[in-house]
Coordinates of C-alpha atoms in Angstrom, one line a residue:
Chain A
M144 CA 163.5 61.5 151.6
A145 CA 165.4 64.7 152.1
G146 CA 165.6 64.4 155.9
E147 CA 168.6 66.8 156.3
S148 CA 167.0 69.7 154.5
P149 CA 166.1 72.8 156.4
V150 CA 162.6 72.8 157.9
P151 CA 160.3 75.4 156.2
P152 CA 159.4 78.4 158.4
A153 CA 156.6 77.5 160.8
A154 CA 153.1 78.6 160.1
P155 CA 151.6 81.2 162.5
P156 CA 149.8 79.6 165.4
L157 CA 146.1 78.9 164.9
K158 CA 144.2 81.5 167.0
V159 CA 140.6 82.0 168.1
A160 CA 139.3 84.6 165.7
A161 CA 137.0 87.5 166.6
F162 CA 134.9 90.0 164.7
R163 CA 132.1 92.4 165.3
C164 CA 128.5 91.4 164.8
A165 CA 127.2 93.0 161.6
A166 CA 123.8 93.6 163.3
C167 CA 124.6 94.9 166.8
G168 CA 128.4 95.5 166.9
A169 CA 129.0 93.1 169.8
P170 CA 132.1 91.0 169.6
V171 CA 131.7 87.5 168.2
T172 CA 134.4 84.8 168.7
L173 CA 135.2 82.0 166.4
R174 CA 136.5 79.0 168.3
A175 CA 137.1 76.9 165.2
P176 CA 138.5 79.5 162.8
G177 CA 138.8 78.3 159.2
R178 CA 136.3 75.6 159.8
S179 CA 133.1 77.2 161.1
Q180 CA 130.9 78.6 158.3
V181 CA 128.4 80.4 160.6
A182 CA 128.5 81.8 164.1
S183 CA 125.7 83.4 166.1
C184 CA 125.9 86.6 168.0
D185 CA 125.7 86.1 171.8
S186 CA 124.0 89.5 172.3
C187 CA 121.4 89.8 169.5
G188 CA 121.1 86.2 168.4
V189 CA 121.6 86.7 164.6
V190 CA 123.5 84.1 162.6
L191 CA 126.5 85.5 160.7
D192 CA 128.6 84.2 157.8
A193 CA 132.0 83.3 159.3
N194 CA 133.9 83.3 156.0
D195 CA 132.4 86.5 154.5
P196 CA 134.8 89.5 154.9
N197 CA 131.9 91.6 156.2
H198 CA 130.4 88.7 158.2
R199 CA 127.0 89.4 156.8
V200 CA 123.9 88.4 158.6
L201 CA 122.5 85.1 157.2
A202 CA 119.5 84.8 159.5
G203 CA 117.9 87.3 161.8
A204 CA 117.1 86.7 165.5
V205 CA 113.7 85.1 164.8
Q206 CA 114.4 82.2 167.1
G207 CA 112.0 83.3 169.8
R208 CA 112.6 82.0 173.2
K209 CA 116.2 81.2 174.0
A210 CA 117.0 77.6 174.9
A211 CA 119.6 77.4 177.6
P212 CA 122.2 74.7 176.9
D213 CA 123.2 72.5 179.8
I214 CA 126.8 72.6 178.6
P215 CA 127.8 76.3 178.2
L216 CA 129.5 77.0 174.9
G217 CA 133.3 77.3 175.3
A218 CA 133.3 74.7 178.1
R219 CA 135.8 71.9 177.6
G220 CA 135.5 68.3 178.8
A221 CA 137.5 65.1 178.3
L222 CA 135.7 62.1 176.8
G223 CA 137.7 58.9 176.2
G224 CA 140.9 60.8 177.0
V225 CA 140.3 63.5 174.3
T226 CA 139.5 67.1 175.2
W227 CA 136.5 68.6 173.4
E228 CA 135.2 72.1 173.4
A229 CA 131.5 72.8 173.0
I230 CA 131.3 75.4 170.2
G231 CA 127.7 75.0 168.9
F232 CA 124.3 74.1 170.3
M233 CA 121.0 73.3 168.6
R234 CA 117.6 72.2 169.6
R235 CA 115.9 69.9 167.2
R236 CA 112.5 68.2 167.2
D237 CA 110.9 65.5 165.1
G238 CA 108.5 66.4 162.4
S239 CA 105.4 65.6 164.4
A240 CA 106.7 67.8 167.3
A241 CA 106.2 64.8 169.6
Y242 CA 109.7 65.1 171.1
G243 CA 112.8 67.3 171.0
W244 CA 116.5 66.8 171.7
S245 CA 119.7 68.8 172.1
E246 CA 122.8 68.6 170.1
Y247 CA 126.2 70.0 171.1
L248 CA 128.9 70.5 168.5
L249 CA 132.2 69.5 170.0
Y250 CA 135.5 70.6 168.5
N251 CA 139.1 69.5 168.8
P252 CA 141.7 71.1 166.5
W253 CA 143.4 67.8 165.7
R254 CA 140.4 65.4 165.7
G255 CA 137.7 67.6 164.2
F256 CA 134.1 67.5 165.3
R257 CA 131.8 65.3 167.3
W258 CA 128.1 65.7 168.3
L259 CA 127.1 65.2 171.9
V260 CA 123.4 64.4 171.7
E261 CA 121.1 64.6 174.7
S262 CA 117.6 63.2 174.6
E263 CA 115.5 62.8 177.7
G264 CA 118.6 62.7 179.9
H265 CA 120.4 60.1 177.7
W266 CA 123.7 61.0 176.0
T267 CA 125.2 59.8 172.8
L268 CA 128.6 60.8 171.3
V269 CA 128.2 60.9 167.6
R270 CA 130.7 61.2 164.7
M271 CA 130.2 61.7 161.0
S272 CA 131.1 58.5 159.2
A273 CA 133.8 58.8 156.5
D274 CA 132.7 55.4 155.0
R275 CA 129.3 54.0 154.2
P276 CA 127.5 51.1 156.0
D277 CA 126.5 48.2 153.9
D278 CA 122.8 47.8 153.1
N279 CA 121.7 44.2 154.1
G280 CA 118.5 44.6 152.1
D281 CA 116.2 43.6 155.0
G282 CA 116.0 47.1 156.6
S283 CA 119.3 46.5 158.5
F284 CA 122.8 47.8 157.8
S285 CA 126.2 46.4 158.6
Y286 CA 129.0 48.7 159.8
R287 CA 132.4 47.7 161.1
G288 CA 131.3 44.1 161.9
E289 CA 128.1 45.0 163.6
R290 CA 124.5 44.6 162.4
Y291 CA 122.3 47.6 163.0
K292 CA 118.5 47.1 163.2
E293 CA 116.1 49.7 161.8
F294 CA 114.8 51.7 164.7
L295 CA 113.1 54.9 163.7
S296 CA 112.5 57.1 160.6
G297 CA 111.2 60.6 160.5
S298 CA 112.2 64.1 160.0
A299 CA 114.3 66.4 162.2
L300 CA 113.6 70.1 162.3
V301 CA 116.1 72.7 163.7
Q302 CA 114.3 74.8 166.3
Y303 CA 117.1 76.8 167.8
V304 CA 120.8 77.4 167.1
E305 CA 123.6 79.1 169.1
G306 CA 127.3 79.2 168.6
E307 CA 129.2 78.1 165.5
F308 CA 128.7 75.3 163.0
Y309 CA 130.7 73.9 160.1
W310 CA 127.7 74.2 157.7
R311 CA 125.1 76.9 157.2
V312 CA 122.6 75.7 159.7
E313 CA 119.3 77.4 159.6
V314 CA 116.3 77.4 162.0
G315 CA 113.5 75.5 160.2
E316 CA 116.0 73.3 158.3
R317 CA 114.4 69.9 157.9
V318 CA 116.2 66.6 157.1
S319 CA 114.9 63.1 157.0
V320 CA 116.5 60.9 159.6
S321 CA 116.7 57.1 160.0
D322 CA 118.2 55.5 163.0
F323 CA 119.6 52.0 163.2
V324 CA 120.7 50.5 166.5
A325 CA 123.2 47.9 167.8
P326 CA 123.4 49.0 171.4
P327 CA 125.5 50.7 172.6
H328 CA 126.0 51.9 169.1
I329 CA 123.7 53.8 166.7
L330 CA 123.9 54.6 163.0
S331 CA 122.0 57.6 161.7
R332 CA 121.3 58.5 158.1
E333 CA 120.3 62.0 157.3
I334 CA 119.0 62.9 153.9
S335 CA 118.8 66.5 152.8
G336 CA 118.2 67.1 149.1
D337 CA 120.4 64.8 147.2
E338 CA 123.0 64.6 150.0
I339 CA 123.1 61.5 152.3
S340 CA 125.3 61.6 155.4
W341 CA 125.9 58.9 157.8
S342 CA 127.0 59.2 161.4
H343 CA 127.9 56.7 164.1
G344 CA 127.3 57.2 167.8
E345 CA 127.9 55.5 171.1
Y346 CA 125.8 55.7 174.2
L347 CA 127.5 57.6 177.1
P348 CA 126.4 57.1 180.7
A349 CA 125.1 60.4 182.1
D350 CA 127.6 60.5 184.9
V351 CA 130.5 60.4 182.4
V352 CA 129.1 63.5 180.6
A353 CA 128.2 65.2 183.9
S354 CA 131.7 64.8 185.3
A355 CA 133.4 65.7 182.0
F356 CA 131.5 68.9 181.6
R357 CA 130.8 69.5 185.3
L358 CA 127.0 69.5 184.8
D359 CA 125.1 70.2 188.0
P360 CA 122.6 68.6 188.1
P361 CA 122.6 66.3 185.0
P362 CA 119.3 66.2 183.1
Y363 CA 116.7 63.7 184.5
Q364 CA 116.6 60.4 182.5
I365 CA 113.4 59.1 181.1
G366 CA 112.8 55.6 179.5
V367 CA 115.4 53.6 177.6
A368 CA 117.3 55.3 174.9
A369 CA 117.6 53.9 171.3
C370 CA 121.2 52.7 171.8
Q371 CA 121.3 52.4 175.6
P372 CA 123.0 49.2 176.7
F373 CA 121.6 47.0 179.5
P374 CA 122.7 48.3 182.9
G375 CA 126.0 47.1 184.3
G376 CA 127.5 46.2 181.0
I377 CA 125.5 43.0 181.0
K378 CA 124.3 41.4 177.8
P379 CA 121.2 39.7 179.2
R380 CA 120.4 37.5 176.2
A381 CA 124.0 36.3 175.9
L382 CA 124.2 35.6 179.6
A383 CA 120.8 33.7 179.6
A384 CA 122.0 31.7 176.7
L385 CA 125.2 30.9 178.6
A386 CA 123.2 29.8 181.6
L387 CA 121.1 27.6 179.3
L388 CA 124.2 26.2 177.7
M389 CA 125.5 25.3 181.1
V390 CA 122.2 23.6 181.9
G391 CA 122.6 21.6 178.7
A392 CA 126.2 20.7 179.6
L393 CA 125.1 19.5 183.1
F394 CA 122.2 17.6 181.6
T395 CA 124.6 15.8 179.2
L396 CA 127.0 15.0 182.0
Q397 CA 124.1 13.7 184.1
L398 CA 122.9 11.5 181.3
Y399 CA 126.4 10.1 180.9
T400 CA 126.5 9.4 184.7
V401 CA 123.1 7.7 184.5
V402 CA 124.1 5.5 181.6
R403 CA 127.4 4.7 183.2
S404 CA 126.1 3.9 186.7
E405 CA 126.3 0.2 187.3
S406 CA 123.2 -0.3 189.4
K407 CA 124.7 -3.5 190.8
P408 CA 122.5 -5.5 193.1
L409 CA 124.3 -6.4 196.3
Y410 CA 121.5 -8.3 197.9
S411 CA 118.2 -9.7 196.7
A412 CA 115.7 -11.9 198.4
D413 CA 112.0 -13.0 198.4
L414 CA 110.7 -12.8 202.0
T415 CA 107.4 -13.1 203.8
A416 CA 106.0 -10.4 206.1
H417 CA 103.9 -11.4 209.1
A418 CA 101.3 -9.4 210.9
A419 CA 102.1 -10.7 214.4
G420 CA 104.5 -12.7 216.3
P421 CA 108.3 -12.9 216.3
E422 CA 108.2 -13.5 212.5
R423 CA 107.5 -9.8 212.2
Q424 CA 111.3 -9.3 212.8
I425 CA 113.4 -10.3 209.8
V426 CA 117.2 -10.3 209.8
T427 CA 118.8 -11.0 206.5
P428 CA 122.0 -12.9 205.9
P429 CA 125.1 -10.6 205.6
F430 CA 126.1 -9.1 202.3
T431 CA 129.0 -6.9 201.3
V432 CA 129.0 -3.3 200.2
D433 CA 132.2 -3.8 198.2
I434 CA 133.5 -0.3 197.2
P435 CA 133.0 3.2 198.5
T436 CA 129.7 4.3 196.9
R437 CA 127.8 7.5 196.8
D438 CA 124.4 6.0 197.0
L439 CA 122.7 2.7 197.9
E440 CA 119.1 2.1 197.0
L441 CA 116.7 -0.1 199.0
V442 CA 113.8 -1.4 197.0
A443 CA 110.8 -3.3 198.1
S444 CA 108.0 -4.7 196.0
S445 CA 104.9 -6.7 196.7
P446 CA 101.8 -7.5 194.6
V447 CA 99.4 -5.6 197.0
N448 CA 96.1 -4.7 195.5
N449 CA 93.8 -2.3 197.3
N450 CA 96.1 -3.0 200.2
W451 CA 99.4 -2.0 201.9
L452 CA 102.6 -3.3 203.4
Y453 CA 104.8 -1.3 205.7
L454 CA 108.5 -2.1 206.3
D455 CA 110.6 -0.4 209.0
A456 CA 114.0 -1.3 207.7
S457 CA 117.6 -0.6 208.7
L458 CA 120.9 -1.3 207.0
V459 CA 123.2 -2.3 209.8
N460 CA 127.0 -2.5 209.6
E461 CA 128.1 -5.8 211.2
S462 CA 131.4 -4.6 212.5
T463 CA 130.5 -1.0 213.7
Q464 CA 126.8 -1.6 214.3
E465 CA 126.2 1.7 212.4
S466 CA 122.6 1.8 211.3
F467 CA 121.0 3.4 208.3
P468 CA 117.2 3.5 208.8
A469 CA 114.9 3.4 205.8
D470 CA 111.2 2.9 206.1
L471 CA 109.2 1.7 203.1
E472 CA 105.5 1.7 202.4
V473 CA 104.2 -0.4 199.5
S474 CA 100.5 0.5 198.9
Y475 CA 98.4 0.2 195.8
Y476 CA 94.7 1.0 195.3
Q477 CA 92.6 0.9 192.1
G478 CA 89.0 0.7 191.0
V479 CA 86.4 2.0 188.7
D480 CA 84.2 5.0 189.5
D481 CA 81.4 6.2 187.2
G482 CA 82.9 4.2 184.4
E483 CA 86.4 5.6 184.9
S484 CA 89.2 3.5 186.2
W485 CA 91.6 5.0 188.7
S486 CA 94.7 3.9 190.6
E487 CA 96.8 5.2 193.4
G488 CA 100.2 4.3 194.8
S489 CA 102.5 1.6 193.5
Q490 CA 103.5 -2.0 194.1
R491 CA 107.1 -0.8 194.4
A492 CA 108.8 1.5 197.0
D493 CA 112.4 2.7 197.2
R494 CA 114.6 4.6 199.5
L495 CA 118.0 6.1 199.0
L496 CA 120.8 5.8 201.5
S497 CA 123.7 8.2 201.1
S498 CA 127.4 7.9 202.1
V499 CA 127.3 4.3 203.2
P500 CA 130.9 3.2 203.8
P501 CA 132.1 -0.2 202.5
G502 CA 131.7 -3.2 204.8
V503 CA 129.6 -6.2 205.7
Y504 CA 125.9 -5.3 206.3
H505 CA 122.6 -7.0 206.9
L506 CA 119.1 -5.7 206.8
E507 CA 116.8 -5.6 209.8
I508 CA 113.2 -5.4 208.8
E509 CA 110.1 -5.1 211.0
T510 CA 106.9 -5.7 209.0
T511 CA 103.4 -4.2 209.6
L512 CA 100.3 -5.5 207.7
P513 CA 96.7 -4.6 207.7
G514 CA 94.8 -6.3 210.5
N515 CA 92.8 -8.7 208.3
M516 CA 96.0 -10.1 206.6
P517 CA 98.2 -12.6 208.5
A518 CA 101.1 -12.7 206.0
R519 CA 102.3 -11.4 202.6
D520 CA 105.2 -12.2 200.3
F521 CA 107.5 -9.4 199.2
H522 CA 110.7 -8.9 197.4
V523 CA 113.6 -6.8 198.7
E524 CA 116.8 -5.6 196.9
V525 CA 119.8 -3.5 197.8
I526 CA 121.4 -1.8 194.8
R527 CA 124.5 0.3 194.7
D528 CA 125.5 3.3 192.5
V529 CA 122.0 4.3 191.5
P530 CA 121.9 7.4 189.4
V531 CA 121.1 10.5 191.5
W532 CA 119.2 13.5 190.2
R533 CA 119.1 15.6 193.3
S534 CA 122.5 17.3 193.0
F535 CA 121.8 17.8 189.3
W536 CA 118.6 19.8 190.2
L537 CA 120.5 21.7 192.9
L538 CA 122.8 23.0 190.2
V539 CA 120.4 23.4 187.5
A540 CA 117.5 25.1 189.3
P541 CA 119.5 28.4 190.1
L542 CA 120.9 28.4 186.6
L543 CA 117.4 28.2 185.2
A544 CA 116.3 30.9 187.6
V545 CA 119.1 33.2 186.4
A546 CA 118.3 32.5 182.8
L547 CA 114.6 33.2 183.3
G548 CA 115.3 36.4 185.3
L549 CA 117.8 37.7 182.8
G550 CA 115.4 36.8 180.0
I551 CA 112.5 38.7 181.6
A552 CA 114.7 41.7 182.5
G553 CA 116.3 41.8 179.0
F554 CA 112.9 41.5 177.3
S555 CA 111.3 44.3 179.3
F556 CA 114.4 46.5 178.7
E557 CA 114.2 45.8 175.0
A558 CA 110.4 46.3 175.0
K559 CA 110.9 49.8 176.5
R560 CA 113.6 50.6 174.0
W561 CA 111.6 49.5 171.0
S562 CA 108.4 51.1 172.3
Q563 CA 110.0 54.4 171.1
S564 CA 110.7 52.9 167.6
D565 CA 108.8 52.3 164.4
H566 CA 108.9 48.6 165.3
P567 CA 107.6 48.1 168.8
F568 CA 107.4 44.4 169.7
V569 CA 105.0 44.9 172.6
T570 CA 101.9 46.6 171.5
S571 CA 100.1 48.8 174.0
S572 CA 96.9 47.2 175.4
S573 CA 95.2 50.6 175.9
G574 CA 93.9 50.7 172.3
N575 CA 91.5 48.5 170.5
D576 CA 91.2 44.9 171.8
D577 CA 92.8 42.6 169.3
H578 CA 90.6 39.8 170.3
D579 CA 87.4 41.5 169.3
G580 CA 85.7 39.6 166.5
Chain B
M196 CA 166.1 78.6 146.0
E197 CA 167.2 75.1 146.4
F198 CA 165.2 72.0 145.2
R199 CA 165.6 69.3 147.7
N200 CA 164.3 66.5 145.6
A201 CA 165.3 65.9 141.9
A202 CA 161.8 64.7 141.2
W203 CA 160.1 67.9 142.1
V204 CA 159.5 70.4 139.4
A205 CA 157.8 73.2 141.2
A206 CA 158.2 75.1 144.4
V207 CA 156.8 78.2 146.1
C208 CA 159.4 80.4 147.7
A209 CA 158.7 80.5 151.5
Y210 CA 160.0 84.1 151.7
C211 CA 158.7 85.9 148.6
G212 CA 155.8 83.7 147.5
S213 CA 157.3 83.3 144.0
N214 CA 156.1 80.3 142.0
L215 CA 159.2 78.6 140.7
V216 CA 159.4 76.0 138.0
R217 CA 162.5 74.0 137.1
R218 CA 163.4 73.9 133.4
D219 CA 166.4 72.2 131.8
A220 CA 168.2 75.5 131.7
G221 CA 167.5 76.3 135.4
V222 CA 164.8 77.7 137.6
Q223 CA 162.2 80.2 136.2
S224 CA 159.7 82.3 138.2
Q225 CA 156.1 82.0 137.1
G226 CA 154.8 84.9 139.2
K227 CA 153.6 85.0 142.8
V228 CA 150.9 82.9 144.4
A229 CA 148.2 84.6 146.6
A230 CA 148.3 84.6 150.3
L231 CA 147.1 81.5 152.2
Q232 CA 143.7 81.7 153.8
E233 CA 143.0 80.4 157.3
D234 CA 141.5 77.0 156.8
G235 CA 142.0 75.8 160.4
S236 CA 144.4 73.0 159.5
V237 CA 146.8 71.7 162.2
L238 CA 149.2 70.5 159.5
Q239 CA 152.1 72.5 158.3
L240 CA 155.1 72.2 156.0
G241 CA 157.8 70.1 157.5
A242 CA 155.4 68.0 159.6
R243 CA 156.3 64.3 159.7
G244 CA 154.3 61.2 160.3
R245 CA 153.9 57.6 159.4
L246 CA 151.5 55.7 157.2
H247 CA 151.8 51.9 157.8
N248 CA 155.2 52.5 159.3
R249 CA 156.5 54.4 156.2
L250 CA 157.9 57.8 157.2
F251 CA 156.7 60.8 155.3
M252 CA 157.2 64.6 155.4
L253 CA 154.8 67.2 154.3
A254 CA 156.8 69.0 151.6
G255 CA 154.2 71.1 149.8
R256 CA 150.7 72.4 150.1
I257 CA 147.9 73.4 147.7
Q258 CA 145.1 75.4 149.2
R259 CA 141.7 75.2 147.4
G260 CA 138.7 77.3 147.8
W261 CA 135.0 76.5 147.2
E262 CA 131.8 78.3 147.6
R263 CA 131.8 78.0 151.4
G264 CA 135.4 78.0 152.5
Y265 CA 138.9 76.6 152.1
W266 CA 140.8 73.4 152.5
S267 CA 144.4 72.3 152.0
E268 CA 146.0 69.3 150.3
W269 CA 149.4 68.4 151.5
Y270 CA 152.0 66.9 149.2
A271 CA 153.6 64.1 151.2
D272 CA 157.1 63.0 150.4
F273 CA 157.8 59.3 151.2
G274 CA 161.2 59.4 149.5
D275 CA 160.1 56.6 147.1
G276 CA 158.8 58.6 144.2
R277 CA 155.2 58.1 145.0
E278 CA 152.9 61.2 144.7
G279 CA 151.1 61.1 148.0
W280 CA 148.5 63.6 149.2
L281 CA 147.2 64.2 152.7
A282 CA 143.9 66.1 153.2
E283 CA 142.0 66.5 156.4
A284 CA 138.2 66.9 156.8
M285 CA 136.0 66.5 159.9
G286 CA 138.9 65.0 161.8
F287 CA 139.6 62.2 159.2
Y288 CA 142.9 62.2 157.5
Y289 CA 142.6 61.2 153.9
F290 CA 145.8 59.8 152.3
T291 CA 145.7 59.2 148.5
F292 CA 148.3 58.4 145.9
R293 CA 148.1 59.4 142.2
Q294 CA 147.0 56.5 140.0
N295 CA 147.2 55.8 136.3
A296 CA 143.5 55.1 135.9
V297 CA 141.6 56.6 133.0
F298 CA 138.1 58.0 133.6
D299 CA 135.9 59.9 131.1
P300 CA 135.8 63.5 132.2
R301 CA 132.3 64.0 130.9
R302 CA 131.0 61.5 133.4
L303 CA 131.9 63.8 136.3
D304 CA 128.8 65.9 135.3
E305 CA 126.5 63.0 135.9
L306 CA 127.7 61.7 139.2
R307 CA 125.6 62.4 142.3
P308 CA 126.4 61.9 146.0
G309 CA 125.4 58.4 147.2
E310 CA 125.7 57.0 143.7
S311 CA 127.9 54.0 142.9
V312 CA 130.7 54.3 140.3
R313 CA 133.3 51.9 139.1
V314 CA 136.8 53.3 138.8
A315 CA 140.1 51.4 138.2
G316 CA 138.4 48.0 138.8
H317 CA 136.8 48.9 142.1
D318 CA 133.3 49.9 143.2
W319 CA 133.1 53.3 144.9
Q320 CA 130.3 55.4 146.4
V321 CA 130.3 59.1 145.6
S322 CA 130.5 61.0 149.0
D323 CA 131.0 64.6 147.9
I324 CA 131.3 66.7 144.8
K325 CA 132.9 70.2 144.8
D326 CA 133.8 72.7 142.2
C327 CA 136.9 74.4 143.5
R328 CA 139.8 76.6 142.5
I329 CA 143.4 76.8 143.6
V330 CA 143.8 79.7 146.1
S331 CA 147.3 79.4 147.1
A332 CA 150.3 77.1 147.4
A333 CA 153.4 76.6 149.4
G334 CA 156.5 74.4 149.5
E335 CA 157.6 72.0 146.9
L336 CA 155.2 70.4 144.5
P337 CA 155.2 67.7 141.8
E338 CA 153.9 70.4 139.3
P339 CA 153.2 74.1 139.5
A340 CA 150.1 75.2 141.2
V341 CA 148.4 78.1 139.4
A342 CA 146.2 80.3 141.5
G343 CA 142.7 80.5 140.1
F344 CA 142.9 77.2 138.4
E345 CA 139.5 75.6 138.5
S346 CA 138.6 71.9 138.7
R347 CA 135.9 69.6 139.8
C348 CA 136.7 67.2 142.6
V349 CA 134.6 64.1 143.3
D350 CA 135.3 62.3 146.5
L351 CA 134.7 58.5 146.7
V352 CA 134.6 56.0 149.5
A353 CA 134.5 52.3 149.7
G354 CA 134.7 49.7 152.5
D355 CA 137.8 49.1 154.6
R356 CA 138.4 52.8 154.9
R357 CA 139.4 53.1 151.3
C358 CA 138.9 56.6 149.7
A359 CA 139.7 58.2 146.4
T360 CA 139.3 61.5 144.5
L361 CA 138.5 62.0 140.8
E362 CA 139.7 65.5 139.7
R363 CA 138.7 66.9 136.4
L364 CA 141.5 69.3 135.3
S365 CA 140.1 70.1 131.9
P366 CA 137.3 68.8 129.6
T367 CA 139.7 66.1 128.4
E368 CA 141.7 65.2 131.5
T369 CA 140.7 63.5 134.7
R370 CA 143.1 62.3 137.4
F371 CA 142.5 59.6 139.9
Y372 CA 144.0 59.5 143.4
A373 CA 143.2 56.5 145.7
G374 CA 144.2 55.5 149.2
E375 CA 142.7 55.3 152.6
F376 CA 141.6 57.5 155.5
A377 CA 143.3 57.3 158.9
E378 CA 142.7 58.5 162.4
F379 CA 144.8 61.3 163.8
D380 CA 146.6 59.1 166.3
E381 CA 147.4 56.5 163.7
L382 CA 149.6 58.9 161.6
R383 CA 151.8 59.8 164.6
L384 CA 152.2 63.3 163.3
T385 CA 155.0 65.5 164.7
G386 CA 156.0 69.1 163.9
L387 CA 152.4 70.2 163.8
R388 CA 151.2 73.8 163.8
E389 CA 150.9 75.4 167.2
I390 CA 147.3 76.0 168.4
D391 CA 146.7 78.9 170.7
G392 CA 145.0 77.9 173.9
W393 CA 145.1 74.1 173.4

């Protein structure tokens, strides 16, 4: 490369151009000289050919009522660190005239053009695509690693233009438009004659646009926009899935703990309960709680039938006299009513004792029986390291609540978004009742 | 007039606008080119930049006109003998290099925007078709630019930012340029044209 060669003489600076309106003689400025094909006259509203030496009138001022842009033409604002100047404004509406939106043409000499689209207070920054999205064949398109779902198809009609444009825009110009969304991004396909153009947009929070272009007050927002992301940058479905994944992981861990727990019996005996007398008080022989353990379980069982047995038990440490009370009621009732058999209660009762330090213990049990029964045999057991579900549920319950809450919030947000599309997934109940035969 | 690169055969004198062509015997003038039209480009001769870390300098310029305006194609000198061209449209910077592919010139009449076409072993999609003429030229060029010369340019795109242009020079000759488009910041351009008010 001939690096040492003299540099060619510099080109004259690029300047804003100005000419006189061919209709009314008022000055018309060209903010993007050499690029704009048409410019409107501020005073009389006609659209002029920017490249024609005589700047002939392309379209008369038949636009009717003037639409006031929220961003005045000529205003500059920084979006994503790049300064843009608003040079064109148009109002468009869909073919059925159900709704309209505004489009601002933004210009930067080095970076070309962008569209800032405002619809019901929601803003999207749109750029023409140089490359084409891939058709997935199922109504969706893929573009730069994202899958865009078909949102809305219809026609777009230009209602009003002001400023300058890089093509010969005309009021009444109609194109067919299809939108595909992957929030916060949107792909739009416009078909006009045999020309297909694609553009790619990103949702902009209203306060970003308002502060960039000093809008006061910003337009009021209605509903959920086609490519609006869930508030707070949250992806509700992904977060809900993460919470459910954590529940799954905790459940696996819990199952592992359950399978691994030894459930070792420390003491086991067949005893007899008495209704009265000193035999009501039972003191068992000592047994050892050998290692520090999270939980001990006290289990009593007795073959009661339409009857009950009450045990007021305590686990007592022989050296410290520390006592862990646990009352147990074994009661079981069953019978047949109107040909149907029923049962209530169980012939087994258990009680959990937490944080029992290692040591030598015995059980003190005071028994109570129904008045008509002098004595009853029962079985008692002390088991260590029984699997515990309580702490599992303490962790899992809030996670499930979060997953459910996010799921509902995400669903209602998406339902609002898609209610504006060709593919709503919640149908309005105000119409015909689907259940009518 | 001094030719800075032995490979170049044509140049436009920056001072008098004469179209100069190198012959074995020396430099001949082939008349003057028309004045450049304002096409809004921020590029200018002598601007430098990088494409995948390879330094280039804009050595020449061909300005083309079509029904609705003008655009420029800049001859980029990488110092490695490649014929690189940089064009800008809608803020995208298209970098293409001349290829040796053969394409039937008659087929350029049939192509339509959005259509698929296979050129040089790759599938492309037609993005734009323009009938254009050379309006003006400047700097040093791989061959003389003749004002008023008419051709049909078909722009092609493919995935991974690949782009290409088929240019029909005559009923019997088609040229193929292929490359990629880049963002302004990626090219790290310096020595650009001054823009008033920005």
